[in-house]
Amino acid sequence: NQHLEAYLMVNVLLFCLTFNLIISNSDFLSEDFRDGTIEQMIISQPNLEVFILAKMIANWLIFSLPILIALFQ
């Protein structure tokens, strides 16, 4: 019974993590697009990939890391 509860808890938390990633990525760059940040980054920096990678890492740290920490406590 405890094994089943642990199995279900892990699956529920992984589902929440996946759902959280989907929801948080829906507006991932839309605010930057609206306020012109992406346009300025294209003009000023040769590597737009670094900007997007930094945004992805920050997004992951803010939205996904707390769920992973809660999962493994």
PDB file of C-alpha atoms in Angstrom:
ATOM      1  CA  ASN A   1       0.000   0.000   0.000  1.00  0.00           C
ATOM      2  CA  GLN A   2       2.802   2.444   0.843  1.00  0.00           C
ATOM      3  CA  HIS A   3       4.619   1.472  -2.345  1.00  0.00           C
ATOM      4  CA  LEU A   4       1.516   2.301  -4.370  1.00  0.00           C
ATOM      5  CA  GLU A   5       1.124   5.670  -2.618  1.00  0.00           C
ATOM      6  CA  ALA A   6       4.753   6.573  -3.308  1.00  0.00           C
ATOM      7  CA  TYR A   7       4.384   5.515  -6.947  1.00  0.00           C
ATOM      8  CA  LEU A   8       1.230   7.609  -7.365  1.00  0.00           C
ATOM      9  CA  MET A   9       2.807  10.613  -5.636  1.00  0.00           C
ATOM     10  CA  VAL A  10       5.811  10.555  -7.967  1.00  0.00           C
ATOM     11  CA  ASN A  11       3.570  10.290 -11.008  1.00  0.00           C
ATOM     12  CA  VAL A  12       1.320  13.118  -9.830  1.00  0.00           C
ATOM     13  CA  LEU A  13       4.334  15.353  -9.211  1.00  0.00           C
ATOM     14  CA  LEU A  14       5.818  14.520 -12.605  1.00  0.00           C
ATOM     15  CA  PHE A  15       2.483  15.323 -14.216  1.00  0.00           C
ATOM     16  CA  CYS A  16       2.417  18.662 -12.361  1.00  0.00           C
ATOM     17  CA  LEU A  17       5.950  19.383 -13.532  1.00  0.00           C
ATOM     18  CA  THR A  18       5.062  18.642 -17.141  1.00  0.00           C
ATOM     19  CA  PHE A  19       1.855  20.678 -16.936  1.00  0.00           C
ATOM     20  CA  ASN A  20       3.776  23.535 -15.335  1.00  0.00           C
ATOM     21  CA  LEU A  21       6.295  23.529 -18.178  1.00  0.00           C
ATOM     22  CA  ILE A  22       3.547  23.616 -20.779  1.00  0.00           C
ATOM     23  CA  ILE A  23       1.727  26.503 -19.096  1.00  0.00           C
ATOM     24  CA  SER A  24       4.863  28.535 -18.386  1.00  0.00           C
ATOM     25  CA  ASN A  25       6.153  28.128 -21.946  1.00  0.00           C
ATOM     26  CA  SER A  26       2.966  29.368 -23.584  1.00  0.00           C
ATOM     27  CA  ASP A  27       3.969  32.994 -22.952  1.00  0.00           C
ATOM     28  CA  PHE A  28       7.702  32.342 -22.890  1.00  0.00           C
ATOM     29  CA  LEU A  29       8.825  35.150 -25.199  1.00  0.00           C
ATOM     30  CA  SER A  30       5.576  37.004 -25.824  1.00  0.00           C
ATOM     31  CA  GLU A  31       6.253  39.818 -23.327  1.00  0.00           C
ATOM     32  CA  ASP A  32       9.745  40.318 -24.739  1.00  0.00           C
ATOM     33  CA  PHE A  33       8.255  40.446 -28.218  1.00  0.00           C
ATOM     34  CA  ARG A  34       5.616  43.003 -27.218  1.00  0.00           C
ATOM     35  CA  ASP A  35       7.993  45.391 -25.460  1.00  0.00           C
ATOM     36  CA  GLY A  36      10.700  45.182 -28.139  1.00  0.00           C
ATOM     37  CA  THR A  37      13.355  43.348 -26.104  1.00  0.00           C
ATOM     38  CA  ILE A  38      13.803  40.633 -28.723  1.00  0.00           C
ATOM     39  CA  GLU A  39      14.213  43.208 -31.462  1.00  0.00           C
ATOM     40  CA  GLN A  40      16.877  45.018 -29.454  1.00  0.00           C
ATOM     41  CA  MET A  41      18.695  41.756 -28.730  1.00  0.00           C
ATOM     42  CA  ILE A  42      18.719  40.895 -32.442  1.00  0.00           C
ATOM     43  CA  ILE A  43      20.182  44.305 -33.254  1.00  0.00           C
ATOM     44  CA  SER A  44      22.736  44.509 -30.439  1.00  0.00           C
ATOM     45  CA  GLN A  45      23.998  40.953 -29.989  1.00  0.00           C
ATOM     46  CA  PRO A  46      25.424  38.574 -32.554  1.00  0.00           C
ATOM     47  CA  ASN A  47      24.151  35.541 -30.616  1.00  0.00           C
ATOM     48  CA  LEU A  48      20.415  35.517 -30.062  1.00  0.00           C
ATOM     49  CA  GLU A  49      20.776  31.878 -28.986  1.00  0.00           C
ATOM     50  CA  VAL A  50      22.585  32.923 -25.797  1.00  0.00           C
ATOM     51  CA  PHE A  51      19.692  35.223 -24.870  1.00  0.00           C
ATOM     52  CA  ILE A  52      17.114  32.495 -25.468  1.00  0.00           C
ATOM     53  CA  LEU A  53      19.208  29.913 -23.600  1.00  0.00           C
ATOM     54  CA  ALA A  54      19.485  32.285 -20.623  1.00  0.00           C
ATOM     55  CA  LYS A  55      15.708  32.809 -20.688  1.00  0.00           C
ATOM     56  CA  MET A  56      15.149  29.042 -20.815  1.00  0.00           C
ATOM     57  CA  ILE A  57      17.454  28.412 -17.856  1.00  0.00           C
ATOM     58  CA  ALA A  58      15.830  31.200 -15.825  1.00  0.00           C
ATOM     59  CA  ASN A  59      12.383  29.864 -16.688  1.00  0.00           C
ATOM     60  CA  TRP A  60      13.388  26.375 -15.623  1.00  0.00           C
ATOM     61  CA  LEU A  61      14.881  27.619 -12.343  1.00  0.00           C
ATOM     62  CA  ILE A  62      11.805  29.656 -11.473  1.00  0.00           C
ATOM     63  CA  PHE A  63       9.055  27.243 -12.478  1.00  0.00           C
ATOM     64  CA  SER A  64      10.463  23.702 -12.528  1.00  0.00           C
ATOM     65  CA  LEU A  65      13.184  23.532  -9.898  1.00  0.00           C
ATOM     66  CA  PRO A  66      10.806  24.068  -6.938  1.00  0.00           C
ATOM     67  CA  ILE A  67       8.686  21.157  -8.116  1.00  0.00           C
ATOM     68  CA  LEU A  68      11.751  18.938  -8.484  1.00  0.00           C
ATOM     69  CA  ILE A  69      12.941  19.926  -5.013  1.00  0.00           C
ATOM     70  CA  ALA A  70       9.517  19.057  -3.598  1.00  0.00           C
ATOM     71  CA  LEU A  71       9.608  15.762  -5.478  1.00  0.00           C
ATOM     72  CA  PHE A  72      12.863  14.581  -3.919  1.00  0.00           C
ATOM     73  CA  GLN A  73      12.347  15.700  -0.314  1.00  0.00           C
TER      74      GLN A  73
END
